[in-house]
Each structure stands twice: as structure tokens, then as C-alpha cells.
Amino acid sequence: MNDADALVLDALWRGLGLSLVLGALFALALLLKSLRDFSRTGPRMTGEVLAHYRLYLVYALGRLGCYALLLAAGMSYFGVLLYSLGLVLFEASYHWPGAAVAGGLALAVLTLRMVLRTLLWAPGVIASSSHYSMTRFYALWERLSPRRLRFLDAVLLTALGLYAVMALLVLAGQEAWQAVSMVTALIALYLIVPWAVDRAKEPPPAAAAPKDRPNIVLIGADTLRADRLSGTGYHRDLTPNLAALAGRAMRFTDCYVPCARTAPSLASLLTGTWPHTHGVRDTFVTPEETHLPVAALPEMLRKLGYQTAAVGDWAVSDVSKFDFGFQHTDMPPDQWNIKYLLRQGPKDIRLFLSLFTQNRFGKRALPEIYYLGGHPLAEEVGRDTRAMIRRLAAGEGPFFLMSFMACTHPPFTSKYPYYTMYADRNYRGESKFAMARLRDPFEIIRRQGEPKTEFDLEQIIDLYDGCVKNFDDELQRVLDYLDASGLSDNTIVVVFSDHGMEFFEHETWGQGNSAIGDFSARVPLIIADPRHAAGRRVSDVVRTVDLAPTLLDLIQAPIPSSMEGTSLVPLMRGESLEAPLPAFYETGVWLTDLPGTPARHLRYPKLPDLLEVPDKQLGMIALKPGYHDLIIAAKDRMVRLGDWKLTYQPLIDGALYQLFNIAQDPACQRNVLDQYPHVARRLQSLLAAWMRDDRFPQRTGASHSDEPQPRKRKP
């Protein structure tokens, strides 16, 4: 070993310890700031609950701190590497302050590079974990473009490459081959590792063997409104790919969910039963309620020889806690779990880690950060869906796959260029990249009760429309993959949503809050069966509880008596059902008092006071049993039959009913109960019978009789 070898290798070795120290100091500073400005994802829990998890919080913060340390140390060591090469180029000796400055600069520059990249391509990642107003980033964002980022990367790589080549030539001239080998290996490592973890590997077309029964692929988007599909009269053509699919499929224009919240809606879709039958009434369930009393479609199909799988992002995490019968899954665990939420950590350290974990490394090492609510993952879920199709197609027997993505869910974040497609580039408010002030559980609760004037509604709708376009494009990539794999001719494709979204059509926003309008309850439903290739638009009222029996009917499998839905195959054949189907609906748990709620409406405490963790070891967040009956009794409900829709709101001293004619008043603005009392009585009887089937007792005195006395709504 000559002197040059000794100089460089000694600097690199000593720099390793220095980089670890720099990484530790950086991680410690992040943790201290995170603790000072402590924030936590998820709903607020009582002090008693959080006190129980103090040690777990220490573990969670320590885990995040270790990853922050390793990332910071790795970037700092790159600066030490450059400093070590500078010793050769400038014939200098090693001084640790100089190496520390070089390490710190490398950490700052590389982190800034990731901030710039994330700010352009996925600003929702920053918005979801930043303590600071996003308006502070606008001036910087306006100077960014894909071309400029590529130019910046090219300049950095060229400058660093020339610098490294010059140093290696000097070392080679001095025959310092050990140093040359070590430096070359480290440079290769710094090039290969980021490329490997960031590389988006698109699966090649599947090699599929012939199957005796058709495959079934369900593709869903959380919070997709039915009126955003092309051909519904909306002023933007957001879904041309969905329209093309509908041209060779059955498109049901008036499909209703039984509850506009993800968990009960998907449970009804997969079991073909109403919420009061399968027992999932809202997001927060007890460990006992995760064991459904009825069989689900995936389990039924598995017994028929199907392979079953589910893929998705944070929106589908509700599925993971129920025993639906999926054999293969590629999705996060239940996110309504106190342990999972604590592992996501406070904002400052979470923001830093988020910059480096939107990739395969993050998915495996820090899934809580990768799957954080509000992060746009449409492209990733689409790629995972295609990979799962390839895996299933290679197996024996047909397959059933459900793919579900959150790309249209609040706060309506999407990747570049979708968040810019319809929004005004000169907009300067808080909702430039995402619906503002939804990053904290208290903000969400407070904002739920705010009036329309507190929102930049036009900008929010523009963001939402970009998300819809994002879903439409990703859907087409999945359909193209089925074509390229030779699977399209033997695969039933279903496009659906778990619920829609209210944009203050009836004084409030969100989903599952109102039964008056159809904007939460009505969802798109498209069933494309290659054996029924003629496109048909069906305006009959149908329900998502009808999907499971329909799919069983399409593959000529028996429909169990436990299913309360009806097969829609006759409608797909151009025939009529024996009788019109009534669509029933109930609201979800309210986060707070909502604008427009009748003064004497049944009420209960705000969400934080309703929650507990019954099994501390599991950590699952559930509703307190003492409020369970009241919450169910306080739900608004509705029934639609044909063109008529009746809504029910439970009051302290009775019930408030309203009647709407959907054909004449699709926005449900004119109550015509007085003009058509005979129609109201018929629908009241249907709704009362459905409510009597509820297995949970009602203790509030709200009337469930066949013909309750309606109260007129005051003008």
C-alpha cells in the first residue's frame, strides 16, 4: 500500500464514523423537533389509551430515528467520499472539520434534490406531513419542470463524474490500486442503490393457460362520483377510457351503495348483504366484528377453484382486517390501529423519510410511511395490479382479483401532471396541491362542520377532476395489460366505487354524511363480460349488494341464500327483473355536527369521544359499546324505488321524511311529500321493513312502524 492508498483509505475509514455521527445528530435534531411540535395521524384518543402505548411510542420513534440516521449517514458519507478524492486532487491532508462540512453539504444538497423532485412530481407527499403552509413552496414550485429537474440532475452527475474521473486518474497514476478499487466500488454503490430502489419494474405480459371459467377483475376507485364519467353531462371529458370500456359493457347509471363509507360498502359488495346483516356499520369495528357472520365472494370462489387476490393502497386497508377469503394480498394492514398510526410518527421526521420511501425500499422497510393516507399511489397500485395478474395467470384455475386505489379520495392529491390538468396555475390559496387543512385529525373534524364559504371549492373540484383522469388512465394500462396477455377474451372486468363525494350540494362535504342527495350514495358500476360484448346503458335502480350474486350467476355458480342482493344478469341480457329493486342507504358516523342538520336531530358526541381500543395488544380502534345503539339509531336513511326517493332523519320526538322525484329533480332540492302522500306511504313501508331487519336494538324511540307519521320540513 503506497501513500496515496493510505491517505484515501484512511480518510474513507475515518469518514465512516464521522458520517454515522452526522447522521445521528441529524436524526436526533429531527426527533427533538418532532417531539416539540408533536403530531400524530389518526383520530385523537384519550390520555389513558395513549399512556398505555408510551413504550410503544418510544419504539416507534426509535425505529423512525434509526432509518433517518441511516439515510442521513449514507448521504453524508457521499460528501466524505468526495472530500477524500479532493485530498488527492489538491494534495491536502485529512482534517475532520473539513470532512464534516463536506458530509453536511452532501446531506443538504441531496435532501434538497429530493425535495425539488417530490415537490414537482408528488407534492401531496409534502402536504400530508408538513407543519408549514404549502404557500411557502409556491415560488419554488413555479420554477420547477420535468425538463429543469432533468437538466439539474445532468449537471450534477456530469460535474461529479468529471471530478471523480480526475481523482481516479491521479490515483491510477500513483498506482494506488486499492484506493481506485474502493472508490470505484463506492461510486457504483451510490449509483446502483438509488436506481434499484427507485426503478419501476413493469411486469411483462402474462403467460396464461386456458381456463374453464372466466377470470374476474374488479377495479375500484375510492370516492369516485358517478356523475364524473363521460356521457353523464359533466362539462369535462374525464374518463374516455372508461367510456370506451362501457361501449362494450353493461353500464348501470343508478347504482347505490348501502353506506358511503369504505368498510361497510366493500363488505356489502363482497358479501351481497346489507350492513345490518354482515354487521359492519362503519369504519371503526371491534376485533369480534372482523369475523363476518356471512360468507364473502372471494371465499366462495376459492372453493370453486378460483385463485383470489386483493391489491391496493391505504384506501383498501379496511379489507385486510376482515376474513373475506383472499389468498394473496398486496396492500397495507388495517390503518385504523393505534400501533400502526404511532409507527407513522410525527410530521417532521415523517416528512424527511417520505422523501426517500416512495419506492420499493419504502414499501418493504417503512410501509406505514409508504402507505400514508394522502399519498398518491395510483401508478404504483396499477403496476402492482398488473404484477398480481401475471402471478395469478400462471397459476392453476381462473382467478378473482380486486384492485382498489385511493386516487380520487380526499385530500385529492395526485402526481404530476394530473394535479395541474384542470387547476388554475395562478391559484395562490392553500389548496394548490391538495384540499387544504386536512393533514391533522383535529383539522378534519373541525373542517367537517365548516360552511362552504371556508373552502376554495372551485380549486378543490379541479384537483378532484385531475384525480379522476388519473384513475381513468391507470385503468387503461390494466386493460391494455389484459389485452397484451391474451386474457381479455376470458376475463370479466368490473369498474366500481365504494361511495361518491358531496361538494356542498346539501350544505356539507365528504362522504356518508347526507342521505338527501345522491352524490355519496350513487356510484359508477360497469360490468364488461366478453361473452356479452354489446354495450348497454341500464337506468334501472340497482345496488352494489347485487354485484356478488351477479358474478356468481355469470360463471354459472349457485347463489347462496345468505345473499340479499339480486342477480343483474337478466338486465345484461336485455330482459327485465321480476320487480323493480329498492335501493336502501344509511349514513356513516359523523365526525362533528354538520351544517344543515335539523335542530332536533338525534345526536351523539364528536368522534374522539366515541373511540376506544378494546384490545390493547391488537391496537384496533373501535367505537365504544355504550354509543353503538345510539349511533345506529341516529343514522339518516333513504330508500329509492324507480323515480322516487324517500329520506328519513331521526329526531328526538319522531322522524322527518322528505320525498323527491329523481327524474324531475335529480339534485333532490324539492320535497314533494305533500303532493304524493300515497307514494310516501309506500316507500315508508319499505324503509320501515328494512330497518326492522336490523339486528341491533334501537333504544332512542325513533319510530320504526310501517307507517310512521312524517313531519313536514319547514320552508
XYZ file of C-alpha atoms in Angstrom:
715
model
C 0.000 0.000 0.000
C 1.529 3.319 -1.084
C 0.975 6.748 0.435
C -1.985 7.633 -1.823
C -3.679 4.373 -0.915
C -3.133 5.044 2.763
C -4.387 8.647 2.527
C -7.645 7.805 0.748
C -8.437 4.602 2.610
C -7.714 6.223 5.955
C -9.967 9.172 5.060
C -12.748 6.855 3.972
C -12.464 4.742 7.091
C -12.386 7.717 9.444
C -15.189 9.323 7.448
C -17.420 6.327 8.078
C -17.536 7.013 11.796
C -17.916 10.738 11.157
C -20.876 10.103 8.830
C -22.583 7.992 11.459
C -22.108 10.803 13.955
C -23.543 13.337 11.483
C -26.465 11.025 10.752
C -27.123 10.533 14.459
C -27.029 14.284 15.130
C -29.385 14.940 12.219
C -31.811 12.210 13.309
C -31.691 13.455 16.908
C -32.470 17.004 15.777
C -35.407 15.700 13.737
C -36.710 13.709 16.676
C -36.392 16.635 19.080
C -38.247 18.950 16.716
C -40.844 16.260 16.097
C -41.415 15.916 19.831
C -41.603 19.673 20.326
C -44.211 20.031 17.543
C -45.700 16.612 18.198
C -48.455 15.496 15.863
C -49.961 12.108 15.202
C -52.004 10.634 12.388
C -55.457 9.255 13.049
C -58.204 10.329 15.463
C -57.377 11.644 18.909
C -57.543 9.084 21.697
C -57.906 9.544 25.441
C -54.853 10.124 27.586
C -55.379 6.768 29.249
C -55.104 4.954 25.910
C -52.006 6.861 24.840
C -50.395 6.330 28.250
C -50.683 2.584 27.696
C -48.622 2.906 24.491
C -45.834 5.127 25.834
C -43.223 2.421 25.445
C -44.569 1.542 22.019
C -44.268 5.201 21.031
C -40.630 5.141 22.137
C -40.102 2.070 19.949
C -41.881 3.715 17.012
C -39.842 6.907 17.267
C -36.635 4.936 17.737
C -37.376 2.898 14.627
C -38.007 6.005 12.541
C -34.938 7.652 14.041
C -32.761 4.687 13.036
C -33.945 4.900 9.428
C -33.400 8.668 9.420
C -29.903 8.091 10.833
C -29.018 5.545 8.147
C -30.314 7.722 5.313
C -28.573 10.827 6.643
C -25.346 8.931 7.277
C -25.415 7.469 3.780
C -25.807 10.897 2.185
C -23.171 12.378 4.472
C -20.736 9.630 3.582
C -21.097 10.589 -0.070
C -19.744 14.004 0.913
C -16.909 12.303 2.779
C -16.130 10.294 -0.355
C -15.881 13.478 -2.417
C -13.753 15.072 0.304
C -11.400 12.064 0.253
C -10.972 12.421 -3.517
C -10.247 16.117 -3.011
C -7.320 15.210 -0.782
C -5.739 13.528 -3.800
C -6.579 16.256 -6.300
C -5.366 19.096 -4.103
C -2.603 17.218 -2.279
C -4.097 18.014 1.130
C -4.182 16.143 4.411
C -7.239 14.903 6.242
C -8.952 17.224 8.768
C -12.187 16.078 10.323
C -13.850 19.566 10.325
C -13.430 19.690 6.565
C -14.830 16.186 6.182
C -17.760 17.133 8.433
C -18.537 20.191 6.302
C -18.391 18.071 3.160
C -20.716 15.490 4.738
C -23.160 18.148 5.867
C -23.198 19.792 2.434
C -23.858 16.459 0.750
C -26.726 15.778 3.140
C -28.207 19.216 2.447
C -27.805 19.061 -1.345
C -29.146 15.529 -1.753
C -32.103 16.227 0.547
C -32.856 19.423 -1.390
C -32.727 17.475 -4.619
C -35.355 15.065 -3.232
C -37.480 17.977 -2.016
C -37.457 19.505 -5.509
C -38.284 16.196 -7.133
C -41.118 15.440 -4.710
C -42.490 18.980 -4.857
C -42.969 18.680 -8.603
C -43.936 15.039 -9.056
C -45.915 14.313 -5.872
C -46.462 17.465 -3.770
C -49.160 15.658 -1.797
C -46.349 13.740 -0.103
C -45.066 17.015 1.328
C -48.531 18.411 2.045
C -49.523 15.378 4.104
C -46.567 15.647 6.517
C -45.551 19.295 6.588
C -46.146 21.558 9.572
C -45.887 24.556 7.311
C -48.264 26.257 4.920
C -47.803 24.952 1.389
C -47.892 28.540 0.133
C -44.247 28.780 1.230
C -43.362 26.320 -1.533
C -45.220 28.054 -4.371
C -42.401 30.318 -5.556
C -40.053 27.343 -5.712
C -42.655 25.119 -7.392
C -43.267 27.696 -10.124
C -39.635 27.361 -11.192
C -39.792 23.594 -11.484
C -40.496 21.465 -14.534
C -39.538 17.934 -15.586
C -37.065 19.376 -18.063
C -35.382 21.573 -15.463
C -35.102 18.714 -12.997
C -33.555 16.506 -15.651
C -31.140 19.312 -16.511
C -30.218 19.758 -12.844
C -29.565 16.025 -12.465
C -27.484 16.023 -15.644
C -25.374 18.936 -14.420
C -24.797 17.320 -11.020
C -23.929 13.922 -12.477
C -21.623 15.442 -15.096
C -19.783 17.610 -12.574
C -19.440 14.783 -10.070
C -18.446 12.344 -12.800
C -15.667 14.601 -14.091
C -14.499 15.238 -10.536
C -14.381 11.502 -9.776
C -12.665 10.609 -13.062
C -9.951 13.215 -12.492
C -9.307 11.884 -8.973
C -9.236 8.268 -10.160
C -6.771 9.142 -12.917
C -4.482 10.743 -10.349
C -4.749 7.677 -8.128
C -4.094 5.388 -11.085
C -1.047 7.449 -11.964
C 0.255 6.879 -8.460
C -0.615 3.165 -8.732
C -2.933 3.433 -5.746
C -4.998 0.498 -6.946
C -6.584 -0.287 -3.600
C -7.928 3.242 -3.390
C -9.076 3.081 -7.028
C -10.942 -0.155 -6.328
C -12.552 1.131 -3.152
C -13.608 4.462 -4.654
C -14.965 2.801 -7.806
C -16.962 0.335 -5.727
C -18.422 3.093 -3.560
C -19.366 5.229 -6.576
C -21.018 2.229 -8.199
C -22.888 1.576 -4.957
C -24.181 5.146 -4.834
C -25.378 4.842 -8.416
C -26.865 1.357 -8.252
C -28.731 1.518 -4.925
C -30.910 4.595 -5.728
C -31.580 3.224 -9.213
C -32.512 -0.192 -7.848
C -34.938 1.046 -5.180
C -36.486 3.688 -7.463
C -36.731 1.516 -10.533
C -40.358 0.978 -11.503
C -40.319 -2.517 -12.931
C -43.228 -3.053 -15.285
C -44.243 -6.736 -15.403
C -44.019 -8.380 -18.831
C -47.235 -9.777 -20.333
C -48.570 -12.809 -18.525
C -48.308 -16.302 -19.937
C -51.795 -17.644 -19.370
C -53.044 -21.176 -19.826
C -56.648 -21.691 -20.973
C -59.169 -21.683 -18.103
C -62.545 -23.426 -17.963
C -64.213 -20.439 -16.289
C -63.738 -16.708 -16.851
C -61.386 -14.689 -14.686
C -62.890 -11.786 -12.740
C -61.064 -8.475 -12.227
C -62.629 -5.735 -10.077
C -61.034 -2.298 -10.394
C -62.243 0.321 -7.947
C -61.542 3.942 -7.098
C -62.355 5.252 -3.642
C -64.767 8.242 -3.681
C -65.476 8.190 -7.424
C -68.670 10.086 -8.212
C -70.990 8.590 -10.805
C -71.510 11.952 -12.490
C -67.830 12.266 -13.434
C -67.989 9.512 -16.046
C -68.042 10.569 -19.681
C -71.546 10.675 -21.075
C -73.223 11.902 -17.880
C -73.400 15.536 -18.987
C -70.386 16.719 -16.995
C -68.597 19.623 -18.677
C -65.220 17.816 -18.763
C -64.411 14.606 -20.588
C -62.501 12.942 -17.758
C -62.952 9.239 -18.493
C -62.574 8.450 -22.216
C -61.100 5.037 -21.390
C -63.994 4.178 -19.105
C -66.350 5.318 -21.860
C -64.632 3.000 -24.338
C -64.974 0.111 -21.894
C -68.639 0.967 -21.322
C -69.135 0.802 -25.086
C -68.730 -2.966 -24.867
C -70.147 -3.449 -21.366
C -73.158 -3.011 -19.134
C -73.180 0.454 -17.605
C -75.534 0.873 -14.670
C -76.255 4.563 -14.253
C -78.221 4.344 -10.989
C -76.263 2.046 -8.685
C -76.369 2.682 -4.928
C -74.165 1.672 -2.012
C -75.819 0.845 1.329
C -73.428 3.048 3.317
C -70.986 5.583 1.899
C -68.001 4.530 3.995
C -65.314 2.193 2.720
C -65.521 -0.678 5.225
C -69.293 -1.257 5.189
C -69.538 -0.563 1.479
C -66.867 -3.088 0.487
C -68.261 -5.611 2.971
C -71.671 -5.340 1.312
C -70.181 -5.531 -2.173
C -68.213 -8.691 -1.361
C -70.917 -10.466 0.643
C -74.033 -9.374 -1.225
C -75.676 -8.436 2.091
C -76.823 -5.258 3.837
C -74.713 -3.705 6.627
C -77.143 -4.811 9.349
C -76.619 -8.403 8.133
C -72.826 -8.540 7.893
C -72.526 -6.242 10.923
C -70.020 -3.675 9.569
C -71.762 -0.348 10.127
C -68.807 1.998 9.780
C -65.048 2.320 9.766
C -64.398 1.523 13.413
C -65.155 -2.096 14.297
C -64.250 -4.344 17.196
C -61.960 -7.359 16.759
C -65.029 -9.596 17.056
C -66.791 -7.772 14.209
C -63.965 -8.563 11.798
C -65.237 -12.163 11.683
C -68.217 -11.802 9.394
C -71.299 -13.933 10.052
C -71.820 -14.472 6.311
C -69.585 -15.892 3.588
C -67.874 -13.496 1.158
C -67.433 -13.816 -2.585
C -63.638 -14.456 -2.522
C -64.114 -17.400 -0.164
C -66.940 -18.804 -2.284
C -64.872 -18.523 -5.442
C -61.859 -20.110 -3.760
C -63.980 -23.172 -3.017
C -64.922 -23.237 -6.714
C -61.266 -23.457 -7.734
C -60.536 -19.759 -8.179
C -57.364 -18.077 -7.016
C -58.316 -14.942 -5.068
C -56.272 -11.800 -4.507
C -56.568 -8.151 -3.498
C -54.268 -5.227 -4.319
C -54.446 -1.645 -3.158
C -53.085 1.315 -1.228
C -54.138 2.893 2.058
C -57.778 3.116 0.934
C -58.137 -0.669 0.901
C -56.561 -1.264 4.297
C -60.047 -1.838 5.725
C -60.193 -5.053 3.687
C -57.166 -6.513 5.430
C -58.880 -6.764 8.814
C -61.831 -8.845 7.610
C -61.850 -12.535 6.723
C -63.104 -12.149 3.143
C -61.083 -15.122 1.905
C -58.355 -13.533 -0.224
C -55.459 -15.953 -0.687
C -52.962 -13.354 -1.923
C -52.793 -9.706 -0.928
C -50.573 -6.761 -1.782
C -51.857 -3.995 0.464
C -51.249 -2.426 3.882
C -52.642 -3.778 7.145
C -55.539 -2.116 8.925
C -54.699 1.567 9.293
C -57.279 2.225 11.999
C -54.914 0.709 14.523
C -53.224 2.758 17.220
C -49.933 0.882 16.813
C -49.878 1.439 13.056
C -50.644 5.139 13.499
C -47.906 5.548 16.105
C -45.421 3.894 13.747
C -46.125 6.615 11.187
C -44.570 9.101 13.583
C -44.882 12.885 13.904
C -44.699 15.181 10.905
C -41.094 16.388 10.813
C -39.371 13.031 10.791
C -42.164 11.545 8.689
C -41.692 14.284 6.074
C -37.968 13.595 5.786
C -38.479 9.864 5.445
C -41.313 10.362 2.945
C -38.867 11.948 0.505
C -36.936 8.691 0.226
C -39.570 5.996 0.718
C -41.951 6.391 -2.223
C -40.346 3.336 -3.787
C -39.714 -0.372 -3.271
C -37.454 0.310 -0.297
C -40.198 2.260 1.463
C -42.846 -0.331 0.720
C -40.789 -3.060 2.369
C -38.951 -1.212 5.125
C -41.401 1.536 6.097
C -44.840 0.564 4.780
C -46.505 2.903 7.277
C -44.839 5.842 5.509
C -45.242 4.425 2.000
C -48.973 3.843 2.522
C -49.611 7.065 4.439
C -53.083 8.464 3.808
C -52.998 11.288 1.270
C -50.001 9.958 -0.657
C -50.817 9.436 -4.346
C -50.147 5.825 -5.343
C -52.307 5.267 -8.442
C -49.392 4.322 -10.692
C -47.905 2.029 -8.055
C -51.202 0.246 -7.453
C -51.701 -0.130 -11.192
C -48.271 -1.711 -11.537
C -48.907 -3.982 -8.546
C -52.206 -4.989 -10.119
C -50.524 -5.998 -13.350
C -47.882 -7.926 -11.411
C -50.608 -9.763 -9.497
C -52.412 -10.596 -12.758
C -49.187 -12.097 -14.086
C -48.778 -14.152 -10.913
C -52.358 -15.401 -10.944
C -52.440 -16.122 -14.669
C -49.511 -18.502 -14.244
C -51.365 -20.495 -11.599
C -53.874 -23.258 -11.936
C -57.512 -22.350 -12.343
C -59.158 -18.986 -13.047
C -58.620 -16.012 -10.770
C -60.582 -13.336 -8.943
C -58.703 -10.078 -8.328
C -59.880 -6.893 -6.639
C -57.751 -3.799 -7.202
C -58.714 -0.714 -5.222
C -56.955 2.649 -5.195
C -57.378 5.923 -3.298
C -56.541 8.258 -6.163
C -59.946 10.028 -6.028
C -60.155 10.161 -2.213
C -59.709 13.400 -0.194
C -57.480 15.353 0.035
C -57.397 14.833 -3.773
C -53.662 14.664 -4.298
C -52.226 13.274 -7.496
C -48.912 13.185 -9.264
C -47.670 15.453 -11.992
C -49.232 16.365 -14.381
C -52.691 15.378 -13.090
C -52.887 17.955 -10.304
C -52.181 20.669 -12.895
C -54.518 19.464 -15.667
C -57.619 21.439 -14.723
C -56.480 23.714 -11.894
C -55.556 27.345 -12.418
C -51.752 27.581 -12.349
C -52.024 31.095 -10.901
C -54.137 29.964 -7.930
C -52.461 31.148 -4.710
C -54.677 29.700 -1.981
C -53.909 26.834 0.398
C -55.400 24.103 -1.815
C -52.953 24.242 -4.709
C -51.782 20.620 -4.371
C -54.417 19.123 -2.061
C -57.599 20.059 -0.234
C -56.208 22.347 2.455
C -56.006 21.734 6.188
C -56.846 18.040 6.184
C -53.459 16.894 7.469
C -54.363 16.699 11.141
C -57.237 14.745 12.757
C -58.482 17.862 14.543
C -58.476 19.812 11.303
C -60.542 17.124 9.603
C -63.102 17.112 12.428
C -63.293 20.906 12.533
C -63.417 21.300 8.756
C -66.263 18.786 8.511
C -68.504 21.291 10.258
C -67.414 24.390 8.339
C -69.627 26.070 5.736
C -68.960 26.228 2.016
C -67.509 29.741 2.262
C -64.457 28.359 4.094
C -63.359 26.295 1.087
C -61.857 27.149 -2.297
C -64.419 24.837 -3.833
C -63.607 25.531 -7.482
C -59.938 24.672 -6.950
C -60.812 21.552 -4.935
C -63.112 20.318 -7.696
C -60.364 20.971 -10.253
C -57.997 18.804 -8.189
C -60.649 16.104 -7.886
C -61.181 16.052 -11.644
C -57.447 15.569 -12.158
C -57.626 12.579 -9.807
C -60.493 11.103 -11.841
C -58.429 11.475 -15.029
C -55.524 9.794 -13.236
C -57.713 6.794 -12.415
C -59.027 6.578 -15.962
C -55.503 6.464 -17.406
C -54.345 3.855 -14.894
C -57.402 1.736 -15.608
C -56.491 1.720 -19.286
C -52.993 0.461 -18.521
C -54.514 -2.512 -16.706
C -56.907 -3.168 -19.599
C -54.019 -2.950 -22.081
C -52.100 -5.466 -19.986
C -55.016 -7.890 -20.108
C -55.051 -7.472 -23.894
C -51.300 -7.985 -24.218
C -51.521 -11.105 -22.045
C -54.312 -12.638 -24.091
C -56.669 -12.541 -21.097
C -59.312 -10.088 -22.286
C -61.431 -12.681 -24.079
C -61.858 -14.702 -20.881
C -61.945 -12.015 -18.174
C -64.938 -10.231 -16.691
C -63.915 -6.675 -15.792
C -65.894 -4.666 -13.240
C -65.312 -0.977 -12.511
C -66.839 0.302 -9.269
C -66.501 2.640 -6.313
C -67.240 2.317 -2.622
C -69.016 5.691 -2.482
C -69.155 9.107 -4.061
C -68.462 12.568 -2.660
C -70.503 15.573 -1.611
C -69.271 19.024 -2.624
C -71.764 21.090 -0.599
C -74.744 20.150 -2.751
C -76.602 19.823 0.565
C -74.635 22.128 2.870
C -71.802 19.730 3.717
C -68.835 17.959 2.148
C -67.415 14.472 2.409
C -68.968 11.043 2.102
C -71.587 9.242 4.102
C -72.850 12.426 5.774
C -76.118 13.015 3.954
C -78.957 10.871 2.681
C -80.686 13.764 0.924
C -78.551 13.954 -2.219
C -77.269 11.060 -4.323
C -73.701 12.295 -4.542
C -72.364 9.941 -1.840
C -74.750 7.050 -2.300
C -74.711 6.682 -6.094
C -71.612 5.169 -7.694
C -70.463 4.025 -11.130
C -70.848 0.355 -11.958
C -69.627 -1.118 -15.234
C -69.604 -4.872 -15.904
C -67.711 -5.928 -19.033
C -68.215 -9.586 -19.847
C -66.611 -10.573 -23.186
C -69.465 -13.051 -23.695
C -71.949 -10.136 -23.576
C -69.935 -7.683 -25.657
C -72.784 -5.417 -26.768
C -72.679 -2.121 -24.899
C -75.844 -1.308 -22.998
C -76.807 1.528 -20.681
C -79.166 0.445 -17.897
C -81.052 3.091 -15.935
C -82.849 0.662 -13.615
C -82.059 1.171 -9.935
C -79.503 -1.415 -8.779
C -77.349 -1.864 -5.671
C -73.755 -2.893 -5.026
C -75.160 -5.790 -2.981
C -76.279 -7.135 -6.374
C -72.735 -7.466 -7.718
C -71.697 -10.663 -5.882
C -74.779 -12.668 -6.954
C -74.415 -11.292 -10.481
C -70.829 -12.521 -10.749
C -71.759 -15.934 -9.408
C -74.578 -16.096 -11.948
C -72.217 -15.105 -14.784
C -69.911 -18.047 -14.021
C -72.924 -20.330 -13.549
C -72.245 -20.912 -9.870
C -75.025 -21.297 -7.276
C -76.084 -18.142 -5.425
C -76.283 -18.831 -1.672
C -79.476 -17.976 0.156
C -77.485 -15.746 2.528
C -77.074 -13.150 -0.219
C -79.668 -10.381 -0.115
C -78.725 -8.946 -3.490
C -80.258 -9.923 -6.805
C -78.504 -11.138 -9.937
C -78.460 -8.473 -12.658
C -77.808 -10.982 -15.444
C -81.361 -10.591 -16.823
C -80.692 -6.879 -17.328
C -77.418 -7.751 -19.060
C -79.405 -9.933 -21.463
C -81.797 -7.123 -22.253
C -84.574 -8.619 -20.130
C -86.415 -7.163 -17.150
C -86.275 -8.123 -13.497
C -89.343 -9.601 -11.882
C -89.849 -6.392 -9.894
C -88.031 -3.065 -9.504
C -85.257 -3.176 -6.902
C -85.439 -0.837 -3.899
C -82.110 0.759 -3.006
C -81.550 1.351 0.715
C -78.899 3.593 2.240
C -77.714 4.781 5.650
C -75.215 7.455 6.665
C -71.948 6.796 8.481
C -70.609 8.075 11.790
C -70.476 11.860 11.828
C -67.215 13.462 12.903
C -68.964 16.550 14.264
C -72.233 18.473 13.989
C -72.853 19.045 10.305
C -74.242 22.171 8.652
C -77.903 21.797 7.723
C -78.688 19.137 10.347
C -82.220 19.594 11.763
C -82.176 21.170 15.216
C -83.881 18.216 16.951
C -81.906 15.507 15.150
C -80.599 12.660 17.301
C -77.002 13.456 18.197
C -74.016 11.930 19.905
C -70.561 13.206 20.965
C -67.858 14.118 18.478
C -65.713 11.338 17.103
C -62.790 11.482 19.607
C -65.191 10.807 22.495
C -66.686 7.794 20.717
C -63.496 5.784 20.270
C -61.572 3.291 22.351
C -59.043 0.479 21.935
C -60.783 -2.600 23.408
C -57.848 -4.953 22.868
C -54.649 -3.138 23.761
C -52.475 -5.882 22.307
C -54.147 -5.716 18.903
C -54.462 -1.925 18.974
C -57.597 -1.836 16.795
C -59.612 1.396 17.193
C -63.329 0.767 17.750
C -66.499 2.568 18.791
C -67.361 2.430 22.466
C -70.167 -0.099 23.036
C -72.166 2.428 25.041
C -72.706 4.578 21.952
C -73.244 1.784 19.445
C -77.054 1.711 19.526
C -77.350 5.496 19.568
C -75.061 5.847 16.545
C -77.106 3.336 14.576
C -80.401 4.911 15.620
C -79.115 8.377 14.654
C -78.262 7.367 11.088
C -80.140 9.147 8.315
C -81.568 6.677 5.820
C -83.165 6.622 2.431
C -84.924 4.303 0.008
C -85.169 4.749 -3.723
C -87.662 2.873 -5.881
C -87.920 3.779 -9.534
C -88.002 7.558 -9.886
C -88.953 8.110 -6.249
C -86.683 8.655 -3.285
C -87.699 8.946 0.371
C -85.289 10.202 3.035
C -85.556 9.650 6.786
C -83.952 11.711 9.540
C -84.469 10.570 13.161
C -85.493 13.318 15.543
C -85.790 13.329 19.300
C -89.590 13.363 19.024
C -90.158 11.355 15.854
C -88.817 11.394 12.328
C -88.517 13.828 9.437
C -89.362 12.430 5.989
C -88.879 14.026 2.596
C -89.863 12.761 -0.841
C -88.093 13.553 -4.103
C -88.737 12.698 -7.728
C -85.309 11.880 -9.135
C -86.396 12.092 -12.788
C -87.634 15.671 -12.335
C -85.324 16.754 -9.509
C -82.019 14.801 -9.657
C -80.369 17.183 -7.165
C -83.098 16.487 -4.567
C -83.940 20.124 -3.904
C -87.777 19.978 -3.889
C -89.619 17.991 -1.249
C -92.904 16.780 -2.775
C -94.135 14.624 0.107
C -97.352 16.669 0.495
C -98.211 16.274 -3.181
C -97.712 12.487 -3.263
C -98.641 11.093 0.171
C -99.544 7.675 -1.266
C -96.025 7.327 -2.746
C -94.506 8.419 0.556
C -96.527 5.815 2.496
C -95.429 3.040 0.154
C -91.749 3.966 0.486
C -92.078 4.440 4.252
C -93.366 0.898 4.497
C -90.387 -0.432 2.508
C -87.902 1.529 4.581
C -89.509 0.528 7.882
C -89.361 -3.148 6.913
C -85.664 -2.815 6.018
C -84.943 -1.079 9.321
C -86.812 -3.760 11.268
C -84.364 -6.299 9.865
C -81.583 -4.513 11.733
C -80.217 -6.988 14.260
C -79.063 -4.167 16.543
C -81.599 -2.790 19.036
C -82.749 0.794 18.759
C -83.038 2.498 22.151
C -83.932 6.029 21.186
C -87.616 5.846 20.490
C -87.281 6.669 16.803
C -90.290 5.145 15.080
C -89.847 2.003 13.000
C -93.514 1.331 12.393
C -94.775 0.505 8.944
C -96.448 3.871 8.593
C -94.674 6.375 10.844
C -96.075 9.860 10.962
C -93.994 12.168 8.737
C -93.066 15.631 9.872
C -93.176 18.310 7.252
C -89.992 20.148 6.527
C -90.402 23.839 7.151
C -89.565 26.040 4.166
